Structures are given as C-alpha cells and as structure tokens.
Coordinates of N, CA and C in Angstrom, one line a residue:
M1 N -7.7 -17.8 -22.9 CA -7.6 -16.4 -22.4 C -6.2 -16.1 -22.1
K2 N -5.9 -14.8 -21.9 CA -4.6 -14.3 -21.5 C -4.5 -14.2 -20.0
A3 N -3.3 -14.5 -19.4 CA -3.1 -14.4 -18.0 C -1.6 -14.1 -17.8
V4 N -1.3 -13.4 -16.7 CA 0.1 -13.2 -16.3 C 0.4 -14.3 -15.2
V5 N 1.4 -15.2 -15.6 CA 1.6 -16.4 -14.7 C 3.1 -16.5 -14.4
F6 N 3.4 -17.3 -13.4 CA 4.8 -17.7 -13.2 C 4.8 -19.2 -12.8
D7 N 5.9 -19.9 -13.1 CA 6.0 -21.3 -12.7 C 7.2 -21.6 -11.9
R8 N 7.9 -20.5 -11.4 CA 9.0 -20.6 -10.4 C 9.0 -19.3 -9.6
F9 N 9.5 -19.4 -8.4 CA 9.5 -18.3 -7.5 C 10.7 -17.4 -7.9
G10 N 10.5 -16.1 -7.7 CA 11.6 -15.1 -8.0 C 11.0 -13.7 -8.0
G11 N 11.8 -12.8 -8.7 CA 11.5 -11.4 -8.9 C 10.5 -11.2 -10.0
P12 N 10.3 -10.0 -10.5 CA 9.4 -9.7 -11.6 C 9.7 -10.4 -12.9
E13 N 11.0 -10.8 -13.0 CA 11.4 -11.5 -14.2 C 10.7 -12.8 -14.4
V14 N 10.1 -13.4 -13.4 CA 9.5 -14.8 -13.5 C 8.1 -14.6 -14.1
L15 N 7.5 -13.4 -14.2 CA 6.2 -13.2 -14.7 C 6.2 -13.3 -16.2
E16 N 5.2 -14.0 -16.8 CA 5.0 -14.1 -18.2 C 3.6 -14.0 -18.6
M17 N 3.3 -13.3 -19.7 CA 2.0 -13.3 -20.3 C 1.8 -14.5 -21.2
R18 N 0.8 -15.3 -20.9 CA 0.6 -16.5 -21.6 C -0.9 -16.7 -22.0
E19 N -1.1 -17.6 -23.0 CA -2.5 -18.1 -23.3 C -2.7 -19.3 -22.4
V20 N -3.8 -19.3 -21.6 CA -4.1 -20.4 -20.7 C -5.6 -20.8 -21.0
A21 N -6.0 -21.9 -20.5 CA -7.3 -22.4 -20.6 C -8.3 -21.6 -19.8
E22 N -9.5 -21.3 -20.4 CA -10.5 -20.6 -19.6 C -11.0 -21.4 -18.5
P23 N -11.2 -20.8 -17.3 CA -11.6 -21.6 -16.1 C -13.1 -22.1 -16.3
A24 N -13.3 -23.3 -15.7 CA -14.6 -23.8 -15.6 C -15.1 -23.6 -14.2
C25 N -16.4 -23.5 -14.0 CA -16.9 -23.3 -12.6 C -17.8 -24.5 -12.2
A26 N -17.8 -24.8 -10.9 CA -18.6 -25.8 -10.3 C -20.0 -25.2 -10.0
A27 N -20.9 -26.0 -9.5 CA -22.3 -25.5 -9.3 C -22.4 -24.3 -8.4
D28 N -21.4 -24.2 -7.4 CA -21.5 -23.1 -6.4 C -20.5 -22.0 -6.8
E29 N -20.0 -22.0 -8.0 CA -18.9 -21.0 -8.4 C -19.4 -20.1 -9.5
V30 N -18.6 -19.0 -9.7 CA -18.9 -18.0 -10.7 C -17.6 -17.7 -11.4
V31 N -17.7 -17.5 -12.8 CA -16.6 -17.0 -13.6 C -16.8 -15.5 -13.7
V32 N -15.8 -14.8 -13.3 CA -15.8 -13.3 -13.4 C -14.8 -12.8 -14.5
S33 N -15.3 -12.0 -15.4 CA -14.4 -11.3 -16.4 C -13.8 -10.2 -15.6
V34 N -12.5 -10.2 -15.5 CA -11.7 -9.3 -14.7 C -11.6 -7.9 -15.4
R35 N -12.1 -6.9 -14.8 CA -11.9 -5.5 -15.4 C -10.8 -4.7 -14.7
A36 N -10.5 -5.1 -13.5 CA -9.4 -4.4 -12.8 C -8.9 -5.3 -11.7
C37 N -7.6 -5.3 -11.4 CA -7.1 -6.2 -10.3 C -5.9 -5.4 -9.7
G38 N -6.0 -5.1 -8.4 CA -5.0 -4.4 -7.7 C -3.8 -5.2 -7.5
M39 N -2.6 -4.6 -7.3 CA -1.4 -5.3 -7.0 C -1.2 -5.1 -5.5
N40 N -1.3 -6.2 -4.7 CA -1.2 -6.2 -3.3 C 0.2 -6.7 -2.9
H41 N 0.7 -6.3 -1.7 CA 2.0 -6.8 -1.3 C 2.0 -8.3 -1.1
L42 N 0.8 -8.8 -0.9 CA 0.7 -10.3 -0.8 C 1.3 -10.9 -2.1
D43 N 1.0 -10.3 -3.3 CA 1.4 -10.8 -4.6 C 3.0 -10.9 -4.6
L44 N 3.7 -10.0 -4.0 CA 5.1 -10.0 -4.0 C 5.6 -11.1 -3.1
W45 N 5.0 -11.3 -2.0 CA 5.4 -12.4 -1.1 C 5.2 -13.8 -1.7
V46 N 4.0 -14.0 -2.4 CA 3.7 -15.3 -3.0 C 4.7 -15.5 -4.2
R47 N 4.9 -14.5 -5.0 CA 5.8 -14.6 -6.1 C 7.2 -14.9 -5.7
G48 N 7.6 -14.3 -4.6 CA 9.0 -14.5 -4.1 C 9.2 -15.8 -3.4
G49 N 8.1 -16.6 -3.0 CA 8.2 -17.8 -2.3 C 8.5 -17.7 -0.9
T50 N 8.3 -16.4 -0.3 CA 8.7 -16.2 1.1 C 7.7 -16.8 2.1
L51 N 6.5 -17.1 1.6 CA 5.5 -17.6 2.5 C 5.5 -19.1 2.7
G52 N 6.3 -19.8 1.9 CA 6.5 -21.3 2.0 C 5.2 -22.0 1.6
L53 N 4.4 -21.4 0.7 CA 3.2 -22.1 0.3 C 3.3 -23.0 -0.9
E54 N 2.5 -24.0 -0.9 CA 2.4 -24.9 -2.1 C 1.3 -24.3 -3.0
V55 N 1.7 -23.5 -4.0 CA 0.7 -22.8 -4.8 C 0.5 -23.6 -6.1
E56 N -0.7 -23.3 -6.7 CA -1.1 -23.8 -8.0 C -0.1 -23.3 -9.0
M57 N 0.5 -24.2 -9.8 CA 1.5 -23.8 -10.8 C 1.0 -24.3 -12.2
P58 N 1.2 -23.5 -13.3 CA 1.7 -22.1 -13.2 C 0.7 -21.3 -12.5
H59 N 1.2 -20.3 -11.7 CA 0.3 -19.6 -10.8 C -0.1 -18.2 -11.3
V60 N -1.3 -17.8 -11.0 CA -1.9 -16.5 -11.4 C -2.1 -15.8 -10.1
L61 N -1.4 -14.6 -9.9 CA -1.6 -13.8 -8.7 C -2.9 -12.9 -8.8
G62 N -3.1 -12.2 -7.7 CA -4.2 -11.2 -7.8 C -5.3 -11.5 -6.8
C63 N -5.4 -10.7 -5.7 CA -6.4 -10.9 -4.7 C -7.5 -9.8 -4.7
D64 N -7.2 -8.7 -5.3 CA -8.1 -7.5 -5.3 C -8.8 -7.4 -6.7
V65 N -9.9 -8.1 -6.8 CA -10.5 -8.3 -8.1 C -11.9 -7.7 -8.2
V66 N -12.1 -6.9 -9.3 CA -13.5 -6.5 -9.6 C -13.7 -6.8 -11.1
G67 N -15.0 -7.0 -11.4 CA -15.3 -7.3 -12.8 C -16.8 -7.5 -13.1
V68 N -17.0 -8.3 -14.1 CA -18.4 -8.5 -14.6 C -18.6 -10.1 -14.6
V69 N -19.7 -10.5 -14.0 CA -20.0 -11.9 -14.0 C -20.2 -12.4 -15.5
A70 N -19.4 -13.5 -15.8 CA -19.5 -14.1 -17.1 C -20.3 -15.3 -17.2
K71 N -20.3 -16.1 -16.1 CA -21.0 -17.4 -16.1 C -21.2 -17.8 -14.6
T72 N -22.3 -18.4 -14.3 CA -22.6 -18.8 -13.0 C -22.9 -20.3 -12.9
G73 N -22.6 -21.0 -11.8 CA -22.9 -22.4 -11.6 C -24.4 -22.5 -11.4
A74 N -24.9 -23.7 -11.5 CA -26.3 -24.0 -11.3 C -26.9 -23.6 -10.0
G75 N -26.0 -23.6 -8.9 CA -26.4 -23.3 -7.6 C -26.4 -21.9 -7.2
V76 N -25.9 -21.0 -8.1 CA -25.8 -19.6 -7.7 C -27.0 -18.8 -8.2
R77 N -27.6 -18.1 -7.2 CA -28.9 -17.4 -7.5 C -28.8 -15.9 -7.4
H78 N -27.8 -15.4 -6.6 CA -27.9 -14.0 -6.3 C -27.2 -13.1 -7.3
V79 N -26.4 -13.6 -8.3 CA -25.8 -12.8 -9.3 C -26.1 -13.5 -10.7
R80 N -26.1 -12.7 -11.7 CA -26.4 -13.3 -13.1 C -25.3 -12.7 -14.0
P81 N -25.1 -13.4 -15.2 CA -24.2 -12.9 -16.2 C -24.5 -11.4 -16.5
G82 N -23.5 -10.6 -16.6 CA -23.6 -9.2 -16.8 C -23.6 -8.3 -15.6
D83 N -23.8 -8.9 -14.4 CA -23.7 -8.1 -13.2 C -22.3 -7.7 -12.9
K84 N -22.1 -6.5 -12.5 CA -20.8 -6.0 -12.0 C -20.7 -6.6 -10.5
T85 N -19.4 -6.9 -10.2 CA -19.2 -7.4 -8.8 C -17.8 -7.1 -8.3
L86 N -17.8 -7.0 -7.0 CA -16.5 -6.9 -6.2 C -16.3 -8.2 -5.6
V87 N -15.1 -8.8 -5.8 CA -14.9 -10.2 -5.3 C -14.3 -10.1 -3.9
L88 N -15.0 -10.7 -2.9 CA -14.5 -10.9 -1.6 C -13.3 -11.8 -1.7
P89 N -12.1 -11.4 -1.2 CA -10.9 -12.2 -1.5 C -10.8 -13.4 -0.5
V90 N -11.6 -13.4 0.6 CA -11.4 -14.5 1.6 C -12.0 -15.8 1.1
L91 N -11.3 -16.9 1.3 CA -11.7 -18.2 1.0 C -11.8 -19.0 2.3
S92 N -12.9 -19.7 2.5 CA -13.0 -20.6 3.7 C -13.9 -21.7 3.4
C93 N -14.0 -22.7 4.3 CA -14.8 -23.9 4.0 C -16.3 -23.6 4.0
G94 N -16.7 -22.6 4.8 CA -18.2 -22.3 4.9 C -19.0 -23.1 5.8
V95 N -18.5 -24.2 6.4 CA -19.3 -25.1 7.1 C -18.7 -25.4 8.5
C96 N -17.5 -25.0 8.8 CA -17.0 -25.3 10.2 C -17.6 -24.3 11.2
R97 N -17.3 -24.6 12.5 CA -17.9 -23.8 13.5 C -17.5 -22.3 13.4
A98 N -16.3 -22.0 13.0 CA -15.9 -20.6 12.9 C -16.6 -19.9 11.7
C99 N -16.7 -20.6 10.6 CA -17.4 -20.0 9.5 C -18.9 -19.8 9.8
L100 N -19.6 -20.7 10.4 CA -21.0 -20.6 10.7 C -21.2 -19.5 11.8
A101 N -20.2 -19.2 12.6 CA -20.3 -18.1 13.5 C -20.0 -16.7 12.9
G102 N -19.6 -16.7 11.6 CA -19.2 -15.5 11.0 C -17.8 -15.1 11.2
D103 N -17.0 -16.0 11.7 CA -15.6 -15.8 11.9 C -14.8 -16.6 10.9
D104 N -15.1 -16.3 9.6 CA -14.4 -17.1 8.6 C -12.9 -16.9 8.5
N105 N -12.4 -15.8 9.1 CA -11.0 -15.6 9.1 C -10.3 -16.5 10.1
L106 N -11.1 -17.3 10.9 CA -10.5 -18.2 11.8 C -10.6 -19.7 11.3
C107 N -11.2 -19.8 10.1 CA -11.3 -21.1 9.5 C -10.0 -21.8 9.3
R108 N -9.9 -23.1 9.5 CA -8.7 -23.8 9.3 C -8.3 -23.9 7.9
H109 N -9.2 -23.7 7.0 CA -9.0 -23.7 5.5 C -8.9 -22.3 5.0
Y110 N -8.7 -21.3 5.8 CA -8.6 -19.9 5.4 C -7.6 -19.7 4.3
D111 N -8.0 -18.9 3.3 CA -7.0 -18.6 2.2 C -7.5 -17.3 1.6
L112 N -6.8 -16.8 0.6 CA -7.2 -15.7 -0.2 C -7.1 -16.0 -1.7
V113 N -8.0 -15.4 -2.4 CA -7.9 -15.5 -3.9 C -6.5 -15.1 -4.3
G114 N -5.8 -15.9 -5.2 CA -4.5 -15.5 -5.7 C -3.3 -15.9 -4.8
R115 N -3.6 -16.5 -3.6 CA -2.6 -16.9 -2.7 C -2.1 -18.3 -3.0
R116 N -2.9 -19.3 -2.8 CA -2.6 -20.6 -3.3 C -3.4 -21.0 -4.5
R117 N -4.6 -20.5 -4.6 CA -5.5 -20.7 -5.7 C -5.3 -19.5 -6.7
N118 N -5.5 -19.8 -8.0 CA -5.3 -18.7 -9.0 C -6.2 -17.5 -8.8
G119 N -5.6 -16.3 -9.1 CA -6.3 -15.1 -8.9 C -6.6 -14.3 -10.1
G120 N -6.6 -13.0 -10.0 CA -7.1 -12.1 -11.0 C -6.2 -11.5 -12.0
Y121 N -4.9 -11.9 -12.1 CA -4.1 -11.4 -13.1 C -4.4 -12.1 -14.4
A122 N -5.6 -12.1 -14.9 CA -6.1 -12.8 -16.0 C -7.3 -12.2 -16.6
D123 N -7.7 -12.6 -17.8 CA -9.0 -12.2 -18.4 C -10.2 -12.6 -17.5
Q124 N -10.1 -13.8 -16.9 CA -11.2 -14.4 -16.1 C -10.6 -15.1 -14.9
V125 N -11.4 -15.1 -13.8 CA -11.1 -15.9 -12.6 C -12.4 -16.5 -12.1
V126 N -12.2 -17.7 -11.6 CA -13.4 -18.4 -11.0 C -13.3 -18.3 -9.5
V127 N -14.4 -18.0 -8.8 CA -14.5 -17.8 -7.4 C -15.8 -18.4 -6.9
P128 N -15.8 -18.7 -5.6 CA -17.1 -19.2 -5.0 C -18.2 -18.1 -5.2
G129 N -19.4 -18.6 -5.5 CA -20.5 -17.7 -5.7 C -20.7 -16.7 -4.6
R130 N -20.5 -17.2 -3.3 CA -20.8 -16.3 -2.2 C -19.8 -15.2 -2.1
N131 N -18.7 -15.3 -2.8 CA -17.7 -14.2 -2.8 C -18.0 -13.1 -3.7
C132 N -19.0 -13.2 -4.5 CA -19.4 -12.1 -5.4 C -20.3 -11.1 -4.7
L133 N -19.7 -10.0 -4.3 CA -20.4 -9.0 -3.6 C -21.0 -7.9 -4.5
P134 N -22.0 -7.1 -4.0 CA -22.5 -6.0 -4.8 C -21.4 -5.0 -5.2
Y135 N -21.4 -4.5 -6.4 CA -20.4 -3.5 -6.8 C -20.5 -2.2 -6.2
P136 N -19.5 -1.6 -5.7 CA -19.5 -0.3 -5.0 C -19.6 0.9 -6.0
E137 N -20.8 1.1 -6.5 CA -21.0 2.3 -7.4 C -20.9 3.6 -6.5
P138 N -20.4 4.7 -7.1 CA -20.1 4.9 -8.5 C -18.6 4.8 -8.8
L139 N -17.9 4.0 -8.1 CA -16.4 3.9 -8.3 C -16.1 3.3 -9.6
S140 N -15.0 3.7 -10.2 CA -14.5 3.1 -11.5 C -14.0 1.7 -11.1
F141 N -13.8 0.9 -12.1 CA -13.2 -0.5 -11.8 C -11.8 -0.3 -11.1
E142 N -11.0 0.6 -11.6 CA -9.7 0.8 -11.0 C -9.8 1.2 -9.6
E143 N -10.7 2.1 -9.3 CA -10.9 2.6 -7.9 C -11.4 1.4 -7.0
A144 N -12.4 0.7 -7.5 CA -12.9 -0.4 -6.7 C -11.9 -1.5 -6.4
A145 N -11.0 -1.7 -7.3 CA -10.0 -2.7 -7.1 C -8.9 -2.4 -6.0
T146 N -9.0 -1.2 -5.5 CA -8.1 -0.8 -4.4 C -8.7 -1.3 -3.1
L147 N -9.9 -1.7 -3.0 CA -10.6 -1.9 -1.8 C -10.5 -3.2 -1.1
P148 N -10.7 -4.4 -1.7 CA -11.0 -5.6 -1.0 C -10.1 -5.9 0.2
V149 N -8.8 -6.2 0.0 CA -8.0 -6.6 1.1 C -7.8 -5.5 2.2
V150 N -7.5 -4.3 1.7 CA -7.2 -3.2 2.7 C -8.5 -2.9 3.5
A151 N -9.6 -2.9 2.8 CA -10.9 -2.6 3.5 C -11.2 -3.7 4.6
L152 N -11.0 -4.9 4.2 CA -11.1 -6.0 5.2 C -10.2 -5.9 6.4
T153 N -9.0 -5.5 6.1 CA -8.0 -5.4 7.2 C -8.3 -4.2 8.1
A154 N -8.7 -3.1 7.5 CA -9.0 -1.9 8.4 C -10.3 -2.2 9.2
W155 N -11.3 -2.8 8.6 CA -12.5 -3.1 9.3 C -12.2 -4.1 10.4
H156 N -11.4 -5.1 10.2 CA -11.1 -6.0 11.3 C -10.4 -5.4 12.4
M157 N -9.5 -4.5 12.1 CA -8.8 -3.8 13.2 C -9.7 -2.8 14.0
L158 N -10.4 -2.0 13.3 CA -11.2 -0.9 13.9 C -12.5 -1.4 14.5
V159 N -13.2 -2.3 13.8 CA -14.6 -2.7 14.2 C -14.5 -4.0 15.0
T160 N -13.9 -5.0 14.5 CA -13.9 -6.3 15.1 C -13.0 -6.3 16.4
R161 N -11.8 -5.8 16.2 CA -10.9 -5.9 17.4 C -11.0 -4.7 18.3
A162 N -11.0 -3.5 17.8 CA -10.9 -2.3 18.7 C -12.3 -1.8 19.1
A163 N -13.4 -2.2 18.3 CA -14.7 -1.8 18.6 C -14.8 -0.3 18.8
V164 N -14.3 0.4 17.9 CA -14.3 1.9 17.9 C -15.7 2.5 18.1
R165 N -15.8 3.4 19.0 CA -17.1 4.1 19.3 C -17.0 5.6 19.0
P166 N -18.1 6.2 18.7 CA -18.1 7.7 18.5 C -17.5 8.4 19.6
G167 N -16.7 9.4 19.3 CA -16.0 10.3 20.3 C -14.7 9.8 20.8
E168 N -14.3 8.5 20.4 CA -13.0 8.0 20.8 C -11.9 8.6 19.9
D169 N -10.7 8.6 20.3 CA -9.5 9.0 19.5 C -9.0 7.8 18.8
V170 N -8.7 7.9 17.6 CA -8.0 6.8 16.8 C -6.7 7.3 16.2
L171 N -5.6 6.6 16.5 CA -4.3 7.0 15.9 C -4.1 6.1 14.7
V172 N -4.0 6.6 13.5 CA -3.7 5.8 12.3 C -2.3 6.0 11.9
I173 N -1.5 5.0 12.1 CA 0.0 5.0 11.7 C 0.1 4.7 10.2
G174 N 0.8 5.6 9.5 CA 1.0 5.4 8.0 C -0.3 5.6 7.2
A175 N -0.9 6.8 7.3 CA -2.1 7.1 6.6 C -2.0 7.2 5.1
G176 N -0.7 7.2 4.6 CA -0.5 7.2 3.2 C -0.6 5.8 2.6
S177 N -0.7 4.8 3.4 CA -0.7 3.4 2.9 C -2.1 3.1 2.5
G178 N -2.3 1.9 1.8 CA -3.6 1.5 1.5 C -4.5 1.2 2.7
V179 N -4.0 0.4 3.7 CA -4.8 0.2 4.9 C -5.0 1.5 5.6
G180 N -4.0 2.3 5.7 CA -4.1 3.5 6.5 C -5.1 4.5 5.9
S181 N -5.1 4.6 4.6 CA -6.1 5.6 4.0 C -7.5 5.1 4.2
I182 N -7.7 3.8 4.1 CA -9.1 3.3 4.4 C -9.4 3.5 5.9
A183 N -8.4 3.2 6.7 CA -8.7 3.3 8.2 C -9.1 4.7 8.6
V184 N -8.4 5.8 8.0 CA -8.8 7.2 8.3 C -10.3 7.4 7.9
Q185 N -10.7 6.9 6.8 CA -12.1 7.1 6.3 C -13.1 6.4 7.2
L186 N -12.7 5.1 7.5 CA -13.6 4.3 8.3 C -13.7 4.8 9.8
A187 N -12.6 5.2 10.4 CA -12.7 5.7 11.7 C -13.5 7.0 11.8
R188 N -13.3 7.8 10.8 CA -14.2 9.1 10.7 C -15.6 8.7 10.6
A189 N -16.0 7.8 9.7 CA -17.4 7.3 9.5 C -17.9 6.8 10.8
L190 N -17.1 6.2 11.7 CA -17.6 5.6 12.9 C -17.7 6.7 14.0
G191 N -17.4 7.9 13.7 CA -17.6 9.0 14.6 C -16.4 9.3 15.5
A192 N -15.2 8.7 15.2 CA -14.0 8.9 16.0 C -13.3 10.2 15.6
R193 N -12.5 10.7 16.5 CA -11.5 11.8 16.2 C -10.3 11.1 15.7
V194 N -9.9 11.4 14.5 CA -8.8 10.7 13.8 C -7.5 11.5 13.8
I195 N -6.5 10.9 14.3 CA -5.1 11.5 14.3 C -4.3 10.6 13.4
A196 N -3.8 11.2 12.3 CA -3.1 10.4 11.3 C -1.6 10.8 11.2
T197 N -0.8 9.8 11.0 CA 0.6 10.0 10.8 C 1.0 9.7 9.3
A198 N 1.9 10.5 8.8 CA 2.5 10.2 7.4 C 3.8 11.0 7.3
G199 N 4.5 10.8 6.2 CA 5.7 11.5 6.0 C 5.6 12.4 4.8
G200 N 5.7 13.7 5.1 CA 5.6 14.7 4.0 C 4.3 15.5 3.9
D201 N 4.4 16.7 3.5 CA 3.2 17.6 3.4 C 2.1 17.0 2.5
D202 N 2.5 16.4 1.4 CA 1.5 15.9 0.4 C 0.6 14.8 1.1
K203 N 1.3 13.9 1.7 CA 0.5 12.8 2.4 C -0.3 13.3 3.5
L204 N 0.2 14.3 4.3 CA -0.6 14.8 5.4 C -1.8 15.6 4.9
A205 N -1.6 16.3 3.8 CA -2.8 17.0 3.2 C -3.8 16.0 2.7
R206 N -3.4 14.9 2.1 CA -4.3 13.9 1.6 C -5.0 13.3 2.8
A207 N -4.3 13.0 3.9 CA -5.0 12.4 5.1 C -6.1 13.4 5.6
R208 N -5.9 14.7 5.6 CA -6.9 15.6 6.0 C -8.1 15.6 5.0
E209 N -7.8 15.4 3.7 CA -8.9 15.3 2.7 C -9.7 14.1 3.0
L210 N -9.1 13.0 3.4 CA -9.8 11.8 3.7 C -10.6 11.8 5.0
G211 N -10.3 12.8 5.8 CA -11.1 12.9 7.1 C -10.3 13.0 8.4
A212 N -9.0 13.0 8.3 CA -8.2 13.2 9.6 C -8.5 14.5 10.2
H213 N -8.7 14.5 11.5 CA -8.8 15.8 12.3 C -7.5 16.4 12.6
E214 N -6.5 15.6 12.9 CA -5.2 16.0 13.3 C -4.2 15.2 12.5
V215 N -3.0 15.7 12.2 CA -2.0 15.0 11.5 C -0.6 15.2 12.1
I216 N 0.2 14.2 12.0 CA 1.6 14.2 12.6 C 2.5 13.8 11.5
D217 N 3.5 14.6 11.2 CA 4.6 14.3 10.3 C 5.7 13.5 11.0
H218 N 5.7 12.2 10.7 CA 6.7 11.3 11.5 C 8.1 11.6 11.1
R219 N 8.3 12.4 10.1 CA 9.7 12.7 9.7 C 10.2 13.9 10.6
R220 N 9.3 14.7 11.1 CA 9.7 15.9 11.8 C 9.4 15.8 13.3
S221 N 8.5 14.9 13.7 CA 8.0 14.9 15.1 C 8.0 13.5 15.6
D222 N 8.1 13.4 17.0 CA 8.0 12.1 17.6 C 6.5 11.7 17.7
I223 N 6.1 10.6 17.2 CA 4.6 10.3 17.1 C 4.1 10.2 18.5
A224 N 4.8 9.5 19.5 CA 4.2 9.3 20.8 C 4.1 10.6 21.5
D225 N 5.1 11.5 21.4 CA 5.0 12.8 22.1 C 3.8 13.6 21.5
E226 N 3.6 13.6 20.2 CA 2.6 14.4 19.6 C 1.2 13.8 19.9
A227 N 1.1 12.5 19.9 CA -0.2 11.9 20.3 C -0.6 12.2 21.7
R228 N 0.4 12.2 22.6 CA 0.1 12.5 24.0 C -0.4 14.0 24.1
R229 N 0.3 14.8 23.3 CA -0.1 16.3 23.4 C -1.5 16.5 22.8
L230 N -1.8 15.8 21.7 CA -3.1 16.0 21.1 C -4.3 15.4 21.9
T231 N -3.9 14.4 22.7 CA -5.0 13.7 23.5 C -4.9 14.1 25.0
A232 N -4.2 15.1 25.3 CA -4.0 15.5 26.8 C -3.5 14.3 27.6
K233 N -2.5 13.7 27.0 CA -1.8 12.5 27.6 C -2.7 11.3 27.6

C-alpha cells in the first residue's frame, strides 16, 4: 500500500510517498481503509522531533482518521468490513484503574494514533477495535476528519473540566481555530451564552454562524475589557 512516511526528524522535506507493507491486525484490532485524514499540529511536532518521542520508524503520521473497515480481528464484534467509522485517536491500556473508571486520558500508557504508533497518512491503518466509533453521518469524509482530536479537546475542557451548565457564560478564545470552532458549537449545544474571540470580520462572522451570541475582535479590542462589559463584570 502507499503511505507518506519519514525516517528522520525535520521539516516537510523529510516526508516521502512510499510503498509499504499492508498492516496485519491482532484479534482485538481492525484494519481501516483511510478515506480522509486531517493534518493536526501534533503531526508537525512529531515530525520535527520536538516531543522527544521514540517513534516507530519509518513513521506514518495522522491522528484524525475516518474511513471504512477493511478487516476485523476475531475478537471484534461491533463493526464489520464495509462499515464506515470514525477512529477514536486515544490509545490506552484499557485495564488499569484510570481506564476502568473512564479516565483513559490518565492512563500511564496514554498515546494517540500517529504519535508513536503509525497513523493515517496511508491507504490503511490498524487500530484497536474499541477505537472504531460510529460514523457521524451525514458529514463527508473530509468534514468528519476534522473532528476527532479537536472534539475530544473541547469536550474535555467544557464538559469534564468546566462542567458547563445551561445559562452560564462561556468565553471561547480563538474561535477561528479547530478547537475553538468546535467549542463554540458545543457550548451553545450545552445551553451556554457563548462569547467568542477572533481576529477579523470573516472569522467573527463565522463564529456567529457556528452559534456565538457575542463576538470580540481581539485585533481591535481588549478581550478582558470586552468580556467584563458583556457579562456586567
């Protein structure tokens, strides 16, 4: 199969398109035919070697993966070949106290697809079967590939950490970013009053389209002053 790989850290010049062996899957794993893979900033950090990780070489980046199930291990029952899927990027042991409590982000073996283990810049990627989530219809593959990491991040901030409730004010800094754009929509869905910041009229208009009640142009106004004004201090 074809894959975009690198075998040394550096800039975009280290990336090469190569023919590599198709991945095999264990009993609890699934081979996914990749239909779209987002480019996350994590990919730039891993490729540049700035995280100090010992990565699988030659390495295949890509943590935001959607596609179609190509093959399943003998122990996988909830998906079958031909099913569309969104890949949960989080990797964990699944058996430690944190994982069993639903806090897999606190697992000592926590990782992400494409970080140390090969990811989705390829025709196929192998992932744990439990990471194959239902596909978010009616989104296109390209649209769905924008979701995994940013949606997890926004959910963790707003739901797990902040426990946002209906009627509360939520200030989203940088609503034009991936995490910011999802945070605006999620906060609105949770019933909060959303105040979004961005730079420029186009980004502010987009933030309103996504659900922001109020917007602040951080190029023209002081965010703290405007937030205090909009919330009566």
